[in-house]
Coordinates of C-alpha atoms in Angstrom, one line a residue:
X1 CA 4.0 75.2 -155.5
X2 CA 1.4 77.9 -154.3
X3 CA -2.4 77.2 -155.0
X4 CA -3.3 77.0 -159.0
X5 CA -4.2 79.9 -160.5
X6 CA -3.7 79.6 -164.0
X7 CA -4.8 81.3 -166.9
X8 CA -4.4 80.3 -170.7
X9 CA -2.3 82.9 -172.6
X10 CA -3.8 83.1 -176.5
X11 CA -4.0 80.5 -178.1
X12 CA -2.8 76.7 -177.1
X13 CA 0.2 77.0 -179.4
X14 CA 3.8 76.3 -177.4
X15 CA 6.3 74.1 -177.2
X16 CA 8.6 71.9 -175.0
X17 CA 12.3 70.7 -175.0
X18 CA 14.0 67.8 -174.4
X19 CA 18.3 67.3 -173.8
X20 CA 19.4 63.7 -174.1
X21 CA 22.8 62.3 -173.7
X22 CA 25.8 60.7 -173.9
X23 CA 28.4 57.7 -172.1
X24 CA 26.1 55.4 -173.8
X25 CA 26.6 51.7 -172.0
X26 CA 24.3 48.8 -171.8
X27 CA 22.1 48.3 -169.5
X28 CA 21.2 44.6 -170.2
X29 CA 17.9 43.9 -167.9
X30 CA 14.5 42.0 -168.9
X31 CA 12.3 44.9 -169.8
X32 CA 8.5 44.6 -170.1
X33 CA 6.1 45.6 -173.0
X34 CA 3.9 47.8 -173.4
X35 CA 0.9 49.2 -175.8
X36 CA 0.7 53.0 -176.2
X37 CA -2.6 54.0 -175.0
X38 CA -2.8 57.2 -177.0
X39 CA -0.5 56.7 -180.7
X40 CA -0.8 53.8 -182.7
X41 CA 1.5 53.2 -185.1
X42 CA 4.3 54.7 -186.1
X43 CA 6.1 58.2 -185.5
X44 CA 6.0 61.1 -188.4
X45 CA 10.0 61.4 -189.1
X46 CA 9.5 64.9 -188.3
X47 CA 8.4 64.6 -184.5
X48 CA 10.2 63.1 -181.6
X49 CA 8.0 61.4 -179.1
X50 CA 9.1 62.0 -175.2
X51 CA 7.8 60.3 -172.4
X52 CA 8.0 61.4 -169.3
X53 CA 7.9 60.2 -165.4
X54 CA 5.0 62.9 -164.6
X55 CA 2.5 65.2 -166.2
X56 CA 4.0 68.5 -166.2
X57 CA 1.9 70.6 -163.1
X58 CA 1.8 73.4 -165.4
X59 CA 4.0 75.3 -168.1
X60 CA 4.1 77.9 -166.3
X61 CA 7.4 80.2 -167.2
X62 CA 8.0 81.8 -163.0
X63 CA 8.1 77.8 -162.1
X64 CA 11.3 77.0 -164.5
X65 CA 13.3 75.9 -161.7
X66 CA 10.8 72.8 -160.7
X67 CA 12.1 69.9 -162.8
X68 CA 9.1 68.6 -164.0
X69 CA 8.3 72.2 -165.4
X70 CA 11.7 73.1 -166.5
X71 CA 11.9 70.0 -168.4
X72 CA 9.5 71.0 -171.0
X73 CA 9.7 75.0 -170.8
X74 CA 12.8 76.1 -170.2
X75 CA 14.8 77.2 -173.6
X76 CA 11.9 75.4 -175.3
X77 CA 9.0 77.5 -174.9
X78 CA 10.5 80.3 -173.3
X79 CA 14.1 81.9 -172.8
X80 CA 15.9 83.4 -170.6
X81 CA 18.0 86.6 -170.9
X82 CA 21.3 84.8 -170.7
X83 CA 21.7 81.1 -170.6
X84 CA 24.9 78.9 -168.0
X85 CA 26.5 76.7 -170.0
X86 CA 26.8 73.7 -168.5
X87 CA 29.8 72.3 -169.3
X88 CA 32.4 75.4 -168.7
X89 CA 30.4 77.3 -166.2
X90 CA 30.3 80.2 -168.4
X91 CA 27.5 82.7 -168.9
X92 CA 26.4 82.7 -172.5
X93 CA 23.9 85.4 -174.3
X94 CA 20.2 84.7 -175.3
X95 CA 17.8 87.1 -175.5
X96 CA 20.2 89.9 -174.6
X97 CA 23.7 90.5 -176.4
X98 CA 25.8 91.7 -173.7
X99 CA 25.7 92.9 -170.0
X100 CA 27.8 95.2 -167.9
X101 CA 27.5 95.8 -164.1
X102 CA 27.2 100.3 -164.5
X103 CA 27.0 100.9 -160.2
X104 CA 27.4 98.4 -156.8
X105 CA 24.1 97.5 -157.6
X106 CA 23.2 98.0 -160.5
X107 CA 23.8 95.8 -164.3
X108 CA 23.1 97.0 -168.2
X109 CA 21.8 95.2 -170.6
X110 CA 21.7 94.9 -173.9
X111 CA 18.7 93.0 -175.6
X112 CA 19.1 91.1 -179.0
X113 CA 17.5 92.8 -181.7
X114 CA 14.7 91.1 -183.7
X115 CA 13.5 88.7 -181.5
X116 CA 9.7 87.9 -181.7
X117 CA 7.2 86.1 -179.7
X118 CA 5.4 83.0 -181.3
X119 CA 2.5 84.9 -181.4
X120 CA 4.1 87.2 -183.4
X121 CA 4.6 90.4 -180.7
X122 CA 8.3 92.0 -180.5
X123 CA 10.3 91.6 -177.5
X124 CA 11.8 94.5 -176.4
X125 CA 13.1 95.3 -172.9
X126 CA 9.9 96.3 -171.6
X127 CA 9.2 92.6 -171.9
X128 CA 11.9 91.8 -169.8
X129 CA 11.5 94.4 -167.4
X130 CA 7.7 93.1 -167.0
X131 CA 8.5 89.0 -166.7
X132 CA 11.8 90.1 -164.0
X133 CA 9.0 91.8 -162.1
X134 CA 6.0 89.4 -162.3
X135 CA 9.0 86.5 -161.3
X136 CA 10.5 88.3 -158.8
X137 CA 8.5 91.2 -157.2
X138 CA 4.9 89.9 -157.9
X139 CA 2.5 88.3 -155.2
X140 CA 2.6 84.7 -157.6
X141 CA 5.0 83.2 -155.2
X142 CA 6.9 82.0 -158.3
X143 CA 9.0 78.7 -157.0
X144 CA 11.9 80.7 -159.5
X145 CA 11.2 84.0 -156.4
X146 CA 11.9 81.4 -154.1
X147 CA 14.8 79.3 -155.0
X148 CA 16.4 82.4 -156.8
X149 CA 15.7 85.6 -155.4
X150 CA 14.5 84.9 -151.8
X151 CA 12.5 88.1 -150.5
X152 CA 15.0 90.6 -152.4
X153 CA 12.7 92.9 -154.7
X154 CA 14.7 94.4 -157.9
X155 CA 13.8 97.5 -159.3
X156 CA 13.7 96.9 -163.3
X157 CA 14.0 99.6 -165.9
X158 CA 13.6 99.5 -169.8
X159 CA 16.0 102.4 -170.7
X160 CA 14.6 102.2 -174.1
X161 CA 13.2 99.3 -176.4
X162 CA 16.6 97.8 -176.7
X163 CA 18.3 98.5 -173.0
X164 CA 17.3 97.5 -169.3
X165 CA 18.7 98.0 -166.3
X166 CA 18.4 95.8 -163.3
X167 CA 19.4 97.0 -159.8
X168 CA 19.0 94.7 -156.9
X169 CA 19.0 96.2 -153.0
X170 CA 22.3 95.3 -151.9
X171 CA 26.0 94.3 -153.8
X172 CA 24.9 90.7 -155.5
X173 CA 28.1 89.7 -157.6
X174 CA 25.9 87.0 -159.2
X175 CA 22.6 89.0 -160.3
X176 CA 23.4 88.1 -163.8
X177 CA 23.2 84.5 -162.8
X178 CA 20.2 84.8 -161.0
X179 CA 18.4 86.8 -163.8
X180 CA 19.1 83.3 -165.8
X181 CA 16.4 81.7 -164.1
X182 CA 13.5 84.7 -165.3
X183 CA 12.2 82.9 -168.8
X184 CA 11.1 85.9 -170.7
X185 CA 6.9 86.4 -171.5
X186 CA 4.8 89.2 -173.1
X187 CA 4.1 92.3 -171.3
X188 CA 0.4 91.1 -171.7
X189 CA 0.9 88.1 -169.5
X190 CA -1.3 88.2 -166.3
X191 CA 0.4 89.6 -163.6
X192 CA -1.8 88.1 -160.8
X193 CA -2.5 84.7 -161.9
X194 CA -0.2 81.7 -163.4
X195 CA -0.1 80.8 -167.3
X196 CA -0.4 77.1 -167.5
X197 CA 0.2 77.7 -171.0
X198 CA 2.5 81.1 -171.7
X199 CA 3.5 82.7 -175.1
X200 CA 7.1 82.7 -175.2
X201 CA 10.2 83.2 -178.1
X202 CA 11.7 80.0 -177.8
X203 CA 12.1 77.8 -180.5
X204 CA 8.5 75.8 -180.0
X205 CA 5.3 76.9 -179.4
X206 CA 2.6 74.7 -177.2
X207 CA 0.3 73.5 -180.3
X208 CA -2.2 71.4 -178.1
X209 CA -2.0 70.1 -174.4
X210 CA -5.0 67.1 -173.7
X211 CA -4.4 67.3 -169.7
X212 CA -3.7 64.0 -168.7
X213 CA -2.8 62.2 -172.0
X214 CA -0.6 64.4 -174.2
X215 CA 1.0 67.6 -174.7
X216 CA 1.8 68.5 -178.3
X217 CA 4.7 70.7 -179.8
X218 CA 5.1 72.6 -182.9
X219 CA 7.9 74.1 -184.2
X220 CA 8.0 77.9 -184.2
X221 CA 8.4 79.2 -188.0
X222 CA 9.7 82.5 -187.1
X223 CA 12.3 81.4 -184.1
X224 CA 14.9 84.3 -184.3
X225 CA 17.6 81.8 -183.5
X226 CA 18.7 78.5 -185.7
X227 CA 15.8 76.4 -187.0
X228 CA 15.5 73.3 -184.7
X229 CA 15.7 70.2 -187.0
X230 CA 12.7 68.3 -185.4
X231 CA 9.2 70.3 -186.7
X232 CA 7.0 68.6 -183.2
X233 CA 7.4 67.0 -180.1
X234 CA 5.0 65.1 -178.2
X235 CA 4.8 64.2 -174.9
X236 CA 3.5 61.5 -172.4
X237 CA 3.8 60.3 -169.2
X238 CA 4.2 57.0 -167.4
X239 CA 5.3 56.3 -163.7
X240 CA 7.1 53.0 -164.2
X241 CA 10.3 53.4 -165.4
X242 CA 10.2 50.0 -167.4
X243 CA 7.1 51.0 -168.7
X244 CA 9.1 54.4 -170.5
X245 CA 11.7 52.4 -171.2
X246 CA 9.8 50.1 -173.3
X247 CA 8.1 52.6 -175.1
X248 CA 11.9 53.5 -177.3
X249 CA 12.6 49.4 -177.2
X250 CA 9.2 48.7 -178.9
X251 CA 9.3 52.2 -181.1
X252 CA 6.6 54.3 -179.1
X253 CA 8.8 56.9 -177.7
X254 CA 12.1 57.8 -178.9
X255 CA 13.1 59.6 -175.5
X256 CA 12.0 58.4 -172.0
X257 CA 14.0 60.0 -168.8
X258 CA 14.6 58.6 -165.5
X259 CA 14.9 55.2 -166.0
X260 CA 17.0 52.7 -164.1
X261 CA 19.7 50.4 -165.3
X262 CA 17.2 47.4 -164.2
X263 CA 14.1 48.9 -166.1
X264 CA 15.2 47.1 -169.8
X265 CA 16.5 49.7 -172.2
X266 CA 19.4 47.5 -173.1
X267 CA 21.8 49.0 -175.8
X268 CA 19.5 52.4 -176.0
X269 CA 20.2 53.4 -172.5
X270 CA 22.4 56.4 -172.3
X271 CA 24.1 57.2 -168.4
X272 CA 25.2 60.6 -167.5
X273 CA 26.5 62.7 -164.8
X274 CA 23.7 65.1 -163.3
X275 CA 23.6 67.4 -161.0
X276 CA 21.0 66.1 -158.4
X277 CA 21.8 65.3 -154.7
X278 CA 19.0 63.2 -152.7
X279 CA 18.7 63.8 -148.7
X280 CA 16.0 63.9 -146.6
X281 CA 15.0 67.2 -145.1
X282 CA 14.5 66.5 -141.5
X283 CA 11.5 69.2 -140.0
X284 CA 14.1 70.1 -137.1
X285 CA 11.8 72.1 -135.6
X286 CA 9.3 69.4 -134.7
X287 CA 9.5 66.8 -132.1
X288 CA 11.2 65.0 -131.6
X289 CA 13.3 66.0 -134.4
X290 CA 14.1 69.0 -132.9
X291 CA 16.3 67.0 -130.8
X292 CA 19.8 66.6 -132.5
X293 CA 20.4 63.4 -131.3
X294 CA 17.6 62.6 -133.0
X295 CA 18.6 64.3 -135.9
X296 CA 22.0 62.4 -135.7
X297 CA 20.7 59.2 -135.3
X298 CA 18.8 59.4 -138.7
X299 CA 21.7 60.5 -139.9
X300 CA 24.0 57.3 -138.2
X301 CA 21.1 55.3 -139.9
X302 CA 21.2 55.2 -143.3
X303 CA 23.4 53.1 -145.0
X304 CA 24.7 55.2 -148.2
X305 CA 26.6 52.8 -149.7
X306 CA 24.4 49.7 -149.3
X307 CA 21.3 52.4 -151.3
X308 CA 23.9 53.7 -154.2
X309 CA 25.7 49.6 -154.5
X310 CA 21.9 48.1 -154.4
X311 CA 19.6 50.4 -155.2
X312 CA 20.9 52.6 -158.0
X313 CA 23.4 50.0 -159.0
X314 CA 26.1 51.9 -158.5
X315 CA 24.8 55.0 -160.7
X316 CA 25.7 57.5 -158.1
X317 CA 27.7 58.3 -154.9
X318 CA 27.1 58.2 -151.3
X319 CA 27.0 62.0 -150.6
X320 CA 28.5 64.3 -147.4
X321 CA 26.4 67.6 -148.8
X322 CA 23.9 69.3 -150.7
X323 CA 26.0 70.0 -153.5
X324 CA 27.3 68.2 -156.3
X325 CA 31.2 68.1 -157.7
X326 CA 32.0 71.9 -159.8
X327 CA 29.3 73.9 -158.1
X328 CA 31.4 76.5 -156.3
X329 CA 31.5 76.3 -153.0
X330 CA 32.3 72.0 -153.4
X331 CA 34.4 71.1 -149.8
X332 CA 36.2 68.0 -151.2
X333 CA 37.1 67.1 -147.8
X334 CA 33.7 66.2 -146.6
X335 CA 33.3 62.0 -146.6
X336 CA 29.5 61.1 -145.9
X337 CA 28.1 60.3 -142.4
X338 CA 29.4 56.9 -141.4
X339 CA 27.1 54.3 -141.0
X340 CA 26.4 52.9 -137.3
X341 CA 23.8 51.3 -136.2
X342 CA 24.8 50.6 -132.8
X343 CA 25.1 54.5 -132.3
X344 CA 21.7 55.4 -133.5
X345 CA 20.3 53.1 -131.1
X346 CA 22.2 54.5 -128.5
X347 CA 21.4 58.1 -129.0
X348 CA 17.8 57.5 -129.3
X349 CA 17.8 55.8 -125.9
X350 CA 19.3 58.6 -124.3
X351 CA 17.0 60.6 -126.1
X352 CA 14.2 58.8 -124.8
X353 CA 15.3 58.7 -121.1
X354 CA 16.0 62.5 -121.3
X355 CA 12.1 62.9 -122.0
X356 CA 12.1 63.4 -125.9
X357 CA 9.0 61.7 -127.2
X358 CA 11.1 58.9 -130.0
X359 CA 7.7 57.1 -129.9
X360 CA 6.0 59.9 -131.7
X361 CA 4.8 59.2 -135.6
X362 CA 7.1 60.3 -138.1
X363 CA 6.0 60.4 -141.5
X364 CA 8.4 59.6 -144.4
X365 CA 7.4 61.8 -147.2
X366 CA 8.4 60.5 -150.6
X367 CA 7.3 62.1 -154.6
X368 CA 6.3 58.5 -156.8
X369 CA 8.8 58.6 -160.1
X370 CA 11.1 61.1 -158.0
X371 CA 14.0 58.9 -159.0
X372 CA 14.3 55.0 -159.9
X373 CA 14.3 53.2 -157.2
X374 CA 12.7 55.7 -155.3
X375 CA 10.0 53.5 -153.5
X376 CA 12.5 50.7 -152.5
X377 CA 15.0 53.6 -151.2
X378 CA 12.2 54.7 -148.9
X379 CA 11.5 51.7 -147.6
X380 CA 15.0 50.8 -146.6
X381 CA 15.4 53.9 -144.8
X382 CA 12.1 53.3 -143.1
X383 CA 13.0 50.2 -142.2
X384 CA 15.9 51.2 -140.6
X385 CA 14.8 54.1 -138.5
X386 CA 12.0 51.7 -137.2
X387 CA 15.4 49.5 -135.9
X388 CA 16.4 51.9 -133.8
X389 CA 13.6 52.7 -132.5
X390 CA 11.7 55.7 -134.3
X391 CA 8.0 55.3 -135.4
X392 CA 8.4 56.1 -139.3
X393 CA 5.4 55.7 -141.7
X394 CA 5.4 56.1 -145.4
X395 CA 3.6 58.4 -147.3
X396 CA 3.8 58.4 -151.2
X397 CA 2.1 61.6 -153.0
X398 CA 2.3 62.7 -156.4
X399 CA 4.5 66.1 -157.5
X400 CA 1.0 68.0 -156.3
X401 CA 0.6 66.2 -152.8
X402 CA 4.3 66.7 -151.9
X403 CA 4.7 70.4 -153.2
X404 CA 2.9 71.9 -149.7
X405 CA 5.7 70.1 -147.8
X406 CA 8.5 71.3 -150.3
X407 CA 8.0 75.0 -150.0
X408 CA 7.3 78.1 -147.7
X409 CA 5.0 78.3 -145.6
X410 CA 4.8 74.6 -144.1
X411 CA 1.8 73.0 -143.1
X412 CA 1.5 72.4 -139.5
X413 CA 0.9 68.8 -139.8
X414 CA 3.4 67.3 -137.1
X415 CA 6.6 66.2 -137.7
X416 CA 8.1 64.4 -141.1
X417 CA 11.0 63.8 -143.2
X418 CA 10.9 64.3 -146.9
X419 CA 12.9 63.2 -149.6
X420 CA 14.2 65.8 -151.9
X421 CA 16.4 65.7 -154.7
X422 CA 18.4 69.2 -155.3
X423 CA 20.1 70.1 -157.9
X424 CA 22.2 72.8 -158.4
X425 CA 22.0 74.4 -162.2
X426 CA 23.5 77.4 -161.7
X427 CA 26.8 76.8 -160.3
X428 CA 26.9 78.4 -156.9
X429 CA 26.1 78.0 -153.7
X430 CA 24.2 80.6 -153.1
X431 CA 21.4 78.7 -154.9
X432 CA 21.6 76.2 -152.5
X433 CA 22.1 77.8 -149.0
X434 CA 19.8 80.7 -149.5
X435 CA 17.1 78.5 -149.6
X436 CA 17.6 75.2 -147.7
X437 CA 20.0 76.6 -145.5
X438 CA 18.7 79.9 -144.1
X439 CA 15.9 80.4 -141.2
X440 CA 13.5 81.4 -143.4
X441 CA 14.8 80.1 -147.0
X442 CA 12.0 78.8 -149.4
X443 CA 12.7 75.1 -149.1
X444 CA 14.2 75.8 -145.7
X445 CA 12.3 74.1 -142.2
X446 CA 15.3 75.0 -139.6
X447 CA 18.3 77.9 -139.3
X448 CA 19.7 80.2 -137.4
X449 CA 21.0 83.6 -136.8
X450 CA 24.2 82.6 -136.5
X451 CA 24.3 80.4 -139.1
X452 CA 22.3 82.8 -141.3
X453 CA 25.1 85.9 -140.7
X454 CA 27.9 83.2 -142.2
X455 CA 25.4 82.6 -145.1
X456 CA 25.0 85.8 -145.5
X457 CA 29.0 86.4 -145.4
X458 CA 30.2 84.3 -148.1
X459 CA 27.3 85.6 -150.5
X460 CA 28.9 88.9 -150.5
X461 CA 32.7 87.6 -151.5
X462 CA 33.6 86.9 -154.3
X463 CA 36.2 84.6 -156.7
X464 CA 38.6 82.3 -154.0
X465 CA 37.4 84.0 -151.2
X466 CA 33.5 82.8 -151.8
X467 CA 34.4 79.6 -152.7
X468 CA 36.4 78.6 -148.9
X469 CA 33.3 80.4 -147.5
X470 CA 30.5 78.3 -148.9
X471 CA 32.3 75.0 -148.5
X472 CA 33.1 76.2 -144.6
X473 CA 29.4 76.6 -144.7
X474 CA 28.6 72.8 -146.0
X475 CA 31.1 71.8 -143.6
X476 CA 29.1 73.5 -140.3
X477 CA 26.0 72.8 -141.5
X478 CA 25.9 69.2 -139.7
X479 CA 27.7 70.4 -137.1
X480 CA 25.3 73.4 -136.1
X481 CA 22.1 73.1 -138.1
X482 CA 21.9 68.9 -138.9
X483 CA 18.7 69.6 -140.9
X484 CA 19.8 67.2 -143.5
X485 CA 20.7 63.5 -143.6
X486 CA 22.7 63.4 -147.4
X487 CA 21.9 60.6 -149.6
X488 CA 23.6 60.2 -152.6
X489 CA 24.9 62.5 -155.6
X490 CA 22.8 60.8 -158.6
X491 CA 23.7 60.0 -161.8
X492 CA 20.6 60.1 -164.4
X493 CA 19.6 57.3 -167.2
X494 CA 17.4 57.8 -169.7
X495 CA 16.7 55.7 -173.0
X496 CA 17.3 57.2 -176.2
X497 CA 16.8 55.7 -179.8
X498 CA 19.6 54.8 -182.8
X499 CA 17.6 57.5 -184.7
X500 CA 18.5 60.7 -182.7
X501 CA 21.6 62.4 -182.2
X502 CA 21.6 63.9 -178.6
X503 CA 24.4 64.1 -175.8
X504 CA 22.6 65.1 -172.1
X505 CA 24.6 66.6 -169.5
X506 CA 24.5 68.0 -165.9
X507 CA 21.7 70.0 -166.9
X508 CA 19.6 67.9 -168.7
X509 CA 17.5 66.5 -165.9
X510 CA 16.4 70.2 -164.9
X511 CA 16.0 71.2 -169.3
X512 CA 16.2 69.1 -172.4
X513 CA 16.6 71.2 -174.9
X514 CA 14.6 70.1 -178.2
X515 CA 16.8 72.3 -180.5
X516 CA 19.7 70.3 -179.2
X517 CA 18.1 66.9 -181.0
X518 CA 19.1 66.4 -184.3
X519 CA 18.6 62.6 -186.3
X520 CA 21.1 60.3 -186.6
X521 CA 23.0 60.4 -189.8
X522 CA 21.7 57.2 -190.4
X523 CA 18.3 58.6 -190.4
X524 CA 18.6 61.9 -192.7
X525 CA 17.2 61.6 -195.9

């Protein structure tokens, strides 16, 4: 994320959202117990408790598309325009009723009448115009700018209080889509700084946020949409999984995400198919990383299935791209890197007698409570990249530390390889390519022109056509680029009590929607 600036927006009343899940199976470990630091006793029937892996950096609405922000804000506090569903793909209405593309590049639309703020403010289409423009042409280096819109400015018009018009500087057959990513604020928002605590029309409202101990939810009373059945939702944070697991076993929590199947939720835990692919994003410009045989080796390296068998006990799959399973532009002929160590030893030693300096530090960048297992996953890589030859040390940062590697512009630091975990909640490949892909692409450290024109090609076709271009794309990418070794397509776990009613899905490790939790009929008065 760029440096903090944040500003608090009125008063400290917002809200979060959480989506939990279905495929319930047991997960039958030893878990641990725990005390809850900060709630004694137990919950009011009208307030889900929610722990989390990590505090939220800020609530910030232009940020949506980090997890750890999304997770609370998205649909929650704020709302978007138009909202994917994630089951069938299909682009549903929110905060505007319809939308009609009117020119090449230009789309109409219609905004939903009635719709207030929490704080009690209309929103009207000069609303939206405003929040598209802070997110997208604004000098806040929004991470939603950067993993949606790239450097393309859109010129935004409110026709009148209930139209807009959004017209972007080329064709884009998916602006619609992208616009799903711009959560909707006041027109009174700063436009210069970030809200770590924004005024949106969701169905919650932030009520009180204690930084480092506990972010509170109230319900807002005059939510234009159906009233959510929960009235508050509070939120903690714990980095051991077993730890948040323990908290619904024992009755602190009645929600805790990312948690393994070793971590002891028993019965409670819920497995589900996300979207999230793990890889390490290799700094290919960087020796001696800019050497491919270096690059290749890494990649001959890392045993895939020994991680996902071990590691994640089976909760995933050994993955041959950045995309998961439904996202368009999905090659299902790509099978993941074979592992070899012999090979990697042998490229690095021609690598090393060609000049390349192997011996040079690399660091291995990981994000604590990215994923379970993620410290032992590290570790195993490292372990075997030091077999081979390569001088790898591990570095473990919090969501903060790692967010200057992440993103645009890099810090010149030497070379290192970071994990990242990607997922794709929109559907398309552009999402993805645009910016790991490209030369200059937010989360993007190698490219080229080349490369960049085919990109660029299969983002103007459309229907059949754009989905054998993107997966031609994943299919050169290690080939011509190599700036990824692939882990493994994840599956997510989270522990949910008996007493709510909640089914997650491929989108619910990116937003959990509150509204979406209801009690079990077992609990209803």
């Amino acid at each position: 994320m760029s440096p903090a600036l944040f500003v608090q927006q009125g008063r400290t009343h917002r809200v979060a959202a959480t989506a939990v899940g279905a495929l319930s199976f047991s997960l039958v470990v030893s878990g641990c117990t725990v005390a809850n630091s900060n709630n004694g006793g137990p919950s009011r029937a009208d307030t889900l408790r929610i722990v989390l892996p990590q505090e939220p950096p800020t609530l910030e609405a232009c940020d949506v598309s980090l997890t750890s922000v999304g997770v609370v804000t998205r649909s929650n506090i704020t709302e978007p325009l138009m909202e994917r569903n994630p089951s069938t793909g299909d682009l549903e209405p929110k905060l505007a009723d319809s939308w009609e593309q009117t020119s090449d590049t230009e789309w109409t639309f219609a905004i939903h009448p009635g719709v207030t703020f929490s704080d009690g403010s209309p929103f009207e289409a000069e609303d939206a115009a405003f929040s598209i423009d802070r997110t997208v042409n604004s000098e806040l280096g929004c991470n939603v700018e950067g993993y949606v819109f790239g450097d393309a400015n859109l010129v935004v018009t409110a026709v009148d209080p209930m139209t807009l018009t959004v017209q972007s500087p080329e064709p884009d057959p998916i602006l619609p889509l992208r616009l799903s990513f711009v959560e909707m604020v006041p027109r009174t928002a700063s436009y210069t700084e970030r809200v770590r605590e924004p005024i949106g029309t969701g169905p919650f409202a932030i009520e009180r946020w204690d930084y480092g101990q506990k972010l509170s939810l109230v319900r807002n009373e005059t939510y234009w949409g159906p009233k959510p059945e929960y009235a508050r939702a509070e939120y903690q944070w714990r980095s051991e999984g077993s730890v948040r697991a323990s908290m619904v076993t024992n009755g602190e929590a009645e929600i805790a995400t990312s948690v393994g199947p070793e971590d002891g939720a028993g019965d409670l835990g819920v497995a589900y198919p996300n979207n999230e692919t793990t890889a390490l994003r290799i700094q290919a410009a960087q020796p001696p990383l800019d050497d491919m045989r270096v690059r290749q080796a890494i990649n001959y390296a890392i045993n895939r299935d020994g991680i996902v068998k071990a590691l994640f006990r089976g909760l995933g799959s050994p993955a041959a791209q950045l995309i998961s399973e439904g996202v368009v532009g999905y090659n299902e002929d790509l099978t993941p890197w074979p592992y070899d160590m012999d090979q990697a030893r042998t490229l690095i030693d021609e690598a090393r007698a060609d000049g390349v300096p192997v011996d040079t530090e690399i660091r291995l960048i990981g994000r604590t409570g990215q994923f379970p297992k993620i410290n032992e996953t590290v570790e195993v890589i490292q372990n075997s990249l030091s077999k081979i030859g390569m001088n790898v040390k591990i570095e473990m940062m919090d969501a903060a530390g790692t967010a200057e590697y992440q993103e645009r512009p890099f810090p010149d630091v030497g070379p290192y390889l970071l994990v990242i975990q990607h997922g794709n909640q929109a559907g398309d490949s552009a999402f993805t390519v645009d910016q790991y892909f490209t030369s200059d692409g937010f989360q993007s450290a190698y490219g080229t022109a080349d490369f960049d024109k085919e990109i660029a090609a299969a983002g103007a076709l459309t229907g059949e056509d754009r989905q054998a271009a993107y997966a031609q794309v994943f299919a050169d990418e290690p080939k011509d680029i190599m700036q990824m070794a692939y882990i493994a397509h994840m599956n997510g776990v989270l522990a949910k009590a008996a007493s709510v009613d909640y089914t997650p899905n491929s989108a619910t490790v990116d937003e959990m929607h509150l509204a979406a939790m209801t009690r079990a009929d077992t609990e209803r008065p």
